[in-house]
């Protein structure tokens, strides 16, 4: 073949790659040997262009789960970067939809500015709505406090009710002073009437309300405020303060409640809320919140999903007390083997998870294989013991949609282990004639 014919054939092929919807076929064998290498290069270019067109078409339709181009296709480099940005942007949009307005985009030019403006506006709107809701709540609480004040002024209450004249800063009413017959029946000097209340605050209140001067000198631009004083050792008090008109004079009403026990109970409840009562380890609520924290910080983590084999059989055959012993022996084995920084949680009846930040999957698998062998071999019970596990290592949270998706992946890995254990487990059941 003449040189001109080789060039014309290659030129027509290149032109069809660049401009025609239907690419002409090129028979490289028909070319002279010096041109065959160029023909192969153009054939590779054809494949790269077709791959780029298909990939860009997917992206243009918003399909982020289409076929990913080959690593060596340099024509798709920028499209791959765009794909990664769109994936991350999709995750950020979901975070914003969930109420996380701290998301910030800096890699998409003008779109970044629009996105960031939107999140700023959403954050501001949320703040305004919260402030408005708080104002409505405060108004309702003021009305409720007034009603309580009117109804309970003549009754014994655990709270202190103090009315302090706005001008003179004198206590013109204290419900704790009724027994001493020191309730005021007149006004204050500021109103032109001499107060009839004993000017000395009763010893009972002076002893218990160490922060009396803070109440007497309280001054704030807000007409209603709830604040706290004291500490856990000497008592914590919640003070509800609002402005009132008392016998023709402006005054502040202070309702003081001892919330020391309430605070302690709240702390106990908060602590209990994150622990499983049966085993003392963390529960599903703590597991979910901790995983969300790791996701927000994009921290590398290996998740281990464990299932205690044969628990139903033990409960049915030996009773739930023995089933509880089976669970505790398993929990004890796992707790001793892992770091304090690892989180061990019970997320179901016989389902558990271990969260291991900054750990490698293979090293965790090696440890679990050893624990499984120990759990099976060092058994003095009449029933077989074993557990199944699945591991997922997360190096980039932007590639993960939800925590539930991670659990599903780990659960699928766990079932591979369970199928192996189940064969061994049933063999042992047969030997026990069960």
Coordinates of C-alpha atoms in Angstrom, one line a residue:
X1 CA 0.0 0.0 0.0
X2 CA 1.3 3.5 -0.9
X3 CA 2.1 6.0 1.9
X4 CA -0.7 8.2 0.7
X5 CA -3.3 5.5 1.0
X6 CA -2.1 4.7 4.6
X7 CA -2.4 8.3 5.6
X8 CA -5.8 8.7 3.9
X9 CA -7.1 5.6 5.7
X10 CA -5.9 6.8 9.1
X11 CA -7.2 10.3 8.5
X12 CA -10.7 9.1 7.6
X13 CA -10.7 6.9 10.7
X14 CA -9.6 9.8 12.9
X15 CA -12.2 12.1 11.3
X16 CA -15.0 9.5 12.0
X17 CA -13.8 9.3 15.7
X18 CA -14.0 13.1 16.1
X19 CA -17.1 14.0 14.0
X20 CA -19.2 10.9 13.1
X21 CA -21.8 9.3 15.3
X22 CA -20.9 6.0 13.7
X23 CA -17.2 5.3 13.8
X24 CA -15.7 3.6 10.8
X25 CA -13.9 0.3 11.4
X26 CA -10.2 0.2 10.9
X27 CA -8.5 -2.9 9.8
X28 CA -5.0 -2.4 11.3
X29 CA -3.7 -5.5 9.4
X30 CA -4.3 -3.7 6.1
X31 CA -1.9 -0.9 7.0
X32 CA 1.7 -1.1 6.3
X33 CA 3.8 -1.9 9.4
X34 CA 5.1 1.6 10.1
X35 CA 1.5 2.8 10.3
X36 CA 0.1 -0.1 12.3
X37 CA 1.3 1.4 15.6
X38 CA -0.4 4.7 14.8
X39 CA -3.5 2.7 13.9
X40 CA -3.5 1.0 17.3
X41 CA -3.1 4.3 19.0
X42 CA -6.1 5.7 17.1
X43 CA -8.1 2.6 18.0
X44 CA -7.2 3.2 21.7
X45 CA -8.3 6.8 21.2
X46 CA -11.6 5.6 19.8
X47 CA -12.3 3.5 22.9
X48 CA -11.2 6.3 25.2
X49 CA -13.5 8.8 23.4
X50 CA -16.5 6.4 23.5
X51 CA -15.9 5.8 27.2
X52 CA -15.6 9.5 27.8
X53 CA -18.9 10.2 25.9
X54 CA -20.8 7.5 27.8
X55 CA -19.4 8.7 31.1
X56 CA -20.2 12.4 30.4
X57 CA -23.7 11.4 29.3
X58 CA -24.2 9.6 32.7
X59 CA -23.0 12.7 34.6
X60 CA -25.1 15.0 32.5
X61 CA -28.2 13.0 33.5
X62 CA -27.2 13.1 37.2
X63 CA -26.4 9.3 37.2
X64 CA -23.5 9.1 39.7
X65 CA -23.6 5.3 39.9
X66 CA -22.9 4.5 36.2
X67 CA -19.9 2.6 34.8
X68 CA -16.6 4.2 36.0
X69 CA -14.0 4.7 33.3
X70 CA -10.7 2.9 33.2
X71 CA -7.9 4.4 35.3
X72 CA -5.7 4.8 32.2
X73 CA -8.2 6.9 30.3
X74 CA -6.7 10.3 30.7
X75 CA -9.6 11.9 28.7
X76 CA -11.8 11.3 31.7
X77 CA -9.6 12.8 34.4
X78 CA -11.5 16.0 34.8
X79 CA -14.8 14.2 34.6
X80 CA -13.7 11.9 37.4
X81 CA -12.8 14.9 39.5
X82 CA -16.3 16.3 38.7
X83 CA -17.8 13.0 39.6
X84 CA -16.1 12.9 43.0
X85 CA -17.2 16.5 43.7
X86 CA -20.8 15.7 42.8
X87 CA -20.7 12.6 45.1
X88 CA -19.4 14.7 47.9
X89 CA -21.9 17.5 47.1
X90 CA -24.7 15.0 47.2
X91 CA -23.7 13.9 50.7
X92 CA -23.4 17.5 51.8
X93 CA -26.9 18.2 50.4
X94 CA -28.2 15.3 52.5
X95 CA -26.5 16.7 55.6
X96 CA -28.1 20.1 55.0
X97 CA -31.5 18.4 54.5
X98 CA -30.9 16.8 57.9
X99 CA -30.3 20.2 59.5
X100 CA -26.5 20.4 59.3
X101 CA -26.0 24.0 58.0
X102 CA -22.2 24.0 58.7
X103 CA -21.6 22.4 55.2
X104 CA -19.4 24.6 53.0
X105 CA -18.5 24.1 49.3
X106 CA -15.3 25.7 47.9
X107 CA -14.6 23.6 44.8
X108 CA -17.3 24.4 42.3
X109 CA -16.9 28.1 41.5
X110 CA -20.1 30.1 41.2
X111 CA -22.1 27.1 42.4
X112 CA -20.1 27.1 45.6
X113 CA -21.2 30.7 46.3
X114 CA -24.8 29.9 45.6
X115 CA -24.7 26.7 47.8
X116 CA -23.0 28.5 50.7
X117 CA -25.4 31.5 50.5
X118 CA -28.3 29.0 50.6
X119 CA -26.9 27.2 53.8
X120 CA -26.3 30.6 55.4
X121 CA -29.8 31.7 54.7
X122 CA -31.2 28.4 56.0
X123 CA -29.1 28.7 59.2
X124 CA -30.3 32.3 59.7
X125 CA -33.9 31.3 59.1
X126 CA -33.6 28.4 61.6
X127 CA -32.1 30.8 64.2
X128 CA -35.0 33.2 63.7
X129 CA -37.6 30.4 64.0
X130 CA -35.9 29.2 67.2
X131 CA -35.9 32.7 68.6
X132 CA -39.5 33.2 67.7
X133 CA -40.4 29.8 69.2
X134 CA -38.5 30.7 72.3
X135 CA -40.4 34.0 72.6
X136 CA -43.7 32.2 72.3
X137 CA -42.6 29.7 74.9
X138 CA -41.5 32.5 77.2
X139 CA -44.8 34.2 76.9
X140 CA -46.6 31.0 77.7
X141 CA -44.3 30.5 80.7
X142 CA -44.9 34.0 82.0
X143 CA -48.7 33.4 81.9
X144 CA -48.3 30.1 83.6
X145 CA -46.0 31.7 86.2
X146 CA -48.5 34.5 86.9
X147 CA -51.3 31.9 87.3
X148 CA -49.2 29.9 89.7
X149 CA -48.3 33.0 91.7
X150 CA -51.9 34.0 92.1
X151 CA -53.1 30.5 93.1
X152 CA -50.2 29.5 95.3
X153 CA -49.5 32.7 97.2
X154 CA -51.7 31.6 100.0
X155 CA -50.4 28.0 100.2
X156 CA -47.3 26.2 101.4
X157 CA -44.9 25.4 98.6
X158 CA -41.5 23.9 98.4
X159 CA -40.3 26.8 96.2
X160 CA -39.4 30.2 97.5
X161 CA -41.5 33.0 96.2
X162 CA -39.8 36.4 96.6
X163 CA -41.1 39.7 95.4
X164 CA -38.5 42.4 95.4
X165 CA -39.3 46.1 94.9
X166 CA -37.6 47.4 91.7
X167 CA -36.6 50.7 93.2
X168 CA -35.7 50.0 96.8
X169 CA -34.5 46.4 96.3
X170 CA -36.4 45.4 99.4
X171 CA -38.1 42.1 99.8
X172 CA -41.8 43.0 99.9
X173 CA -43.1 39.4 100.0
X174 CA -41.6 36.0 100.9
X175 CA -43.8 33.0 101.1
X176 CA -41.4 31.4 103.6
X177 CA -42.1 34.2 106.1
X178 CA -45.7 33.5 106.7
X179 CA -45.1 31.5 109.8
X180 CA -43.3 34.5 111.3
X181 CA -46.3 36.7 110.4
X182 CA -44.1 39.1 108.4
X183 CA -46.1 39.1 105.2
X184 CA -46.2 42.7 103.9
X185 CA -49.6 44.4 103.8
X186 CA -48.5 47.8 102.7
X187 CA -46.2 49.0 99.9
X188 CA -42.6 50.2 99.8
X189 CA -41.0 53.6 100.6
X190 CA -40.6 54.1 96.9
X191 CA -44.4 54.0 96.5
X192 CA -44.9 56.4 99.5
X193 CA -46.0 53.7 101.9
X194 CA -43.9 52.2 104.7
X195 CA -43.4 48.4 104.3
X196 CA -44.7 46.3 107.2
X197 CA -42.5 43.3 106.4
X198 CA -39.6 42.6 108.8
X199 CA -36.6 44.2 107.1
X200 CA -34.5 41.3 108.2
X201 CA -34.9 38.3 105.9
X202 CA -35.9 35.2 107.8
X203 CA -33.0 33.1 109.1
X204 CA -34.3 30.1 107.2
X205 CA -33.9 31.7 103.8
X206 CA -30.7 33.4 104.6
X207 CA -29.1 30.0 105.5
X208 CA -30.3 28.2 102.5
X209 CA -30.3 30.9 99.8
X210 CA -26.6 31.8 99.9
X211 CA -27.1 33.8 96.8
X212 CA -29.8 36.1 98.3
X213 CA -27.8 39.3 97.3
X214 CA -27.9 38.1 93.7
X215 CA -31.6 38.0 93.8
X216 CA -32.0 41.4 95.6
X217 CA -29.7 43.1 93.1
X218 CA -30.9 41.3 90.0
X219 CA -31.4 43.5 87.1
X220 CA -31.8 42.5 83.5
X221 CA -33.2 44.0 80.3
X222 CA -35.3 40.8 79.8
X223 CA -38.7 40.8 81.3
X224 CA -38.6 37.1 81.9
X225 CA -35.6 34.9 82.6
X226 CA -34.9 31.4 84.0
X227 CA -31.4 31.1 85.6
X228 CA -29.6 28.8 88.0
X229 CA -27.4 29.3 91.0
X230 CA -25.5 27.0 93.4
X231 CA -23.6 23.8 92.9
X232 CA -24.1 20.1 93.4
X233 CA -22.4 20.0 96.8
X234 CA -24.5 22.8 98.5
X235 CA -27.5 22.6 96.3
X236 CA -28.6 23.8 92.8
X237 CA -31.5 26.2 92.4
X238 CA -33.5 27.2 89.4
X239 CA -34.8 30.8 89.6
X240 CA -37.6 32.0 87.4
X241 CA -37.7 35.8 87.4
X242 CA -40.2 38.2 85.8
X243 CA -41.5 41.7 86.2
X244 CA -44.9 42.3 88.0
X245 CA -46.8 45.1 89.5
X246 CA -47.0 44.5 93.2
X247 CA -49.5 46.7 95.1
X248 CA -49.1 49.6 92.7
X249 CA -45.3 49.4 92.5
X250 CA -43.0 47.8 89.9
X251 CA -41.3 44.7 91.3
X252 CA -39.6 41.5 90.3
X253 CA -41.0 38.1 91.3
X254 CA -38.5 35.4 91.9
X255 CA -39.6 31.7 92.1
X256 CA -36.7 29.7 93.5
X257 CA -36.8 25.9 93.2
X258 CA -34.3 23.4 94.6
X259 CA -33.4 21.2 91.6
X260 CA -30.4 19.4 93.2
X261 CA -32.2 16.0 93.0
X262 CA -33.6 16.8 89.6
X263 CA -30.1 17.5 88.3
X264 CA -28.7 14.4 89.8
X265 CA -31.5 12.3 88.5
X266 CA -31.1 13.8 85.0
X267 CA -27.4 12.9 85.0
X268 CA -28.3 9.3 86.1
X269 CA -30.8 9.0 83.4
X270 CA -28.4 10.4 80.8
X271 CA -25.9 7.8 81.9
X272 CA -28.4 5.0 81.8
X273 CA -29.7 6.0 78.5
X274 CA -26.5 5.0 76.8
X275 CA -26.0 1.6 78.5
X276 CA -27.5 -1.8 78.0
X277 CA -29.1 -2.9 81.3
X278 CA -28.4 -6.6 80.7
X279 CA -24.7 -6.4 80.1
X280 CA -23.5 -3.0 81.2
X281 CA -21.9 -2.2 77.8
X282 CA -23.0 0.5 75.4
X283 CA -26.4 0.3 73.7
X284 CA -27.7 1.0 70.2
X285 CA -28.5 4.7 70.9
X286 CA -24.8 5.3 71.9
X287 CA -23.6 3.2 68.9
X288 CA -25.6 5.3 66.4
X289 CA -24.6 8.7 67.9
X290 CA -20.9 7.7 68.1
X291 CA -20.9 6.5 64.5
X292 CA -22.5 9.8 63.4
X293 CA -19.7 11.6 65.2
X294 CA -17.0 9.6 63.4
X295 CA -18.8 10.2 60.1
X296 CA -18.9 14.0 60.7
X297 CA -15.2 13.9 61.5
X298 CA -14.4 11.6 58.6
X299 CA -12.3 9.4 60.9
X300 CA -11.0 6.0 59.6
X301 CA -12.8 3.2 61.4
X302 CA -13.3 -0.6 61.2
X303 CA -16.7 -1.8 62.2
X304 CA -17.2 -5.4 63.5
X305 CA -20.7 -6.8 63.5
X306 CA -21.1 -9.8 65.8
X307 CA -23.9 -12.3 66.3
X308 CA -23.9 -14.8 69.2
X309 CA -24.6 -18.3 67.7
X310 CA -27.2 -20.6 69.2
X311 CA -28.6 -18.2 71.8
X312 CA -32.2 -19.3 71.0
X313 CA -31.2 -22.9 71.4
X314 CA -29.6 -22.2 74.8
X315 CA -32.7 -20.3 76.0
X316 CA -35.1 -23.0 74.8
X317 CA -33.1 -25.9 76.2
X318 CA -31.5 -24.6 79.3
X319 CA -33.6 -21.5 80.2
X320 CA -33.1 -17.8 79.9
X321 CA -30.9 -17.6 83.0
X322 CA -28.4 -19.8 81.3
X323 CA -28.9 -17.8 78.1
X324 CA -27.9 -14.6 80.1
X325 CA -24.8 -16.4 81.4
X326 CA -23.9 -17.3 77.8
X327 CA -24.2 -13.6 76.8
X328 CA -22.2 -12.4 79.7
X329 CA -19.4 -14.9 79.0
X330 CA -19.2 -13.6 75.4
X331 CA -19.3 -10.0 76.5
X332 CA -16.5 -10.6 79.1
X333 CA -14.3 -12.2 76.4
X334 CA -14.7 -9.3 74.0
X335 CA -14.3 -6.6 76.6
X336 CA -10.9 -8.0 77.8
X337 CA -9.5 -8.2 74.3
X338 CA -10.0 -4.7 73.0
X339 CA -8.8 -1.2 73.8
X340 CA -10.6 1.3 76.0
X341 CA -10.9 3.6 73.0
X342 CA -12.9 0.9 71.1
X343 CA -16.6 1.0 71.6
X344 CA -18.4 -2.3 72.3
X345 CA -22.2 -2.0 72.0
X346 CA -25.2 -4.3 72.1
X347 CA -27.6 -3.4 69.3
X348 CA -30.0 -6.3 69.6
X349 CA -30.8 -9.4 71.6
X350 CA -27.9 -11.5 70.2
X351 CA -26.4 -8.8 68.0
X352 CA -23.3 -6.7 68.9
X353 CA -20.9 -4.2 67.3
X354 CA -17.4 -3.2 68.0
X355 CA -16.3 0.3 66.6
X356 CA -12.5 0.4 66.3
X357 CA -11.3 3.9 65.2
X358 CA -8.0 4.0 63.2
X359 CA -7.7 0.2 63.1
X360 CA -6.9 -2.1 60.1
X361 CA -9.3 -4.7 59.0
X362 CA -6.8 -7.5 58.8
X363 CA -5.4 -7.0 62.3
X364 CA -8.9 -7.0 63.7
X365 CA -9.8 -10.1 61.8
X366 CA -6.7 -11.9 63.2
X367 CA -7.7 -11.0 66.7
X368 CA -11.3 -12.1 66.3
X369 CA -10.2 -15.4 64.8
X370 CA -8.2 -16.0 67.9
X371 CA -11.1 -15.0 70.2
X372 CA -13.5 -17.3 68.3
X373 CA -11.1 -20.2 68.7
X374 CA -10.7 -19.5 72.4
X375 CA -14.5 -19.1 72.9
X376 CA -15.2 -22.5 71.2
X377 CA -12.3 -24.5 72.7
X378 CA -12.4 -23.2 76.3
X379 CA -16.0 -24.3 76.9
X380 CA -17.1 -26.2 80.0
X381 CA -20.8 -26.1 79.2
X382 CA -23.0 -28.9 77.8
X383 CA -23.9 -26.8 74.8
X384 CA -21.5 -25.5 72.0
X385 CA -20.4 -21.9 72.0
X386 CA -19.5 -19.7 69.1
X387 CA -20.1 -16.3 67.5
X388 CA -20.1 -15.0 63.9
X389 CA -18.6 -11.7 62.8
X390 CA -18.3 -9.5 59.8
X391 CA -15.9 -6.6 59.2
X392 CA -16.1 -3.4 57.2
X393 CA -13.2 -0.9 57.1
X394 CA -14.2 2.7 56.2
X395 CA -11.4 4.9 54.9
X396 CA -13.5 7.6 53.2
X397 CA -17.0 8.4 54.6
X398 CA -17.9 10.4 51.5
X399 CA -18.3 7.1 49.7
X400 CA -20.8 5.8 52.3
X401 CA -24.4 6.9 52.1
X402 CA -25.8 6.0 55.6
X403 CA -24.8 4.2 58.7
X404 CA -27.5 1.6 58.0
X405 CA -25.7 0.8 54.8
X406 CA -22.5 0.1 56.7
X407 CA -24.3 -2.2 59.0
X408 CA -25.8 -4.1 56.1
X409 CA -22.4 -4.6 54.6
X410 CA -21.0 -5.8 57.9
X411 CA -24.1 -8.0 58.3
X412 CA -23.5 -9.6 54.9
X413 CA -19.9 -10.4 55.9
X414 CA -21.1 -11.8 59.2
X415 CA -23.4 -14.3 57.4
X416 CA -20.5 -15.7 55.5
X417 CA -18.9 -16.5 58.8
X418 CA -22.2 -17.8 60.2
X419 CA -22.6 -20.3 57.4
X420 CA -19.3 -21.8 58.3
X421 CA -20.1 -21.8 62.1
X422 CA -23.5 -23.2 61.4
X423 CA -22.1 -26.3 59.8
X424 CA -19.8 -26.9 62.8
X425 CA -22.6 -25.9 65.2
X426 CA -25.1 -28.4 63.8
X427 CA -22.5 -31.1 63.9
X428 CA -22.1 -30.6 67.6
X429 CA -25.9 -30.4 68.1
X430 CA -26.2 -33.9 66.5
X431 CA -23.6 -35.3 68.9
X432 CA -25.7 -34.0 71.8
X433 CA -28.8 -35.7 70.3
X434 CA -30.6 -32.4 70.1

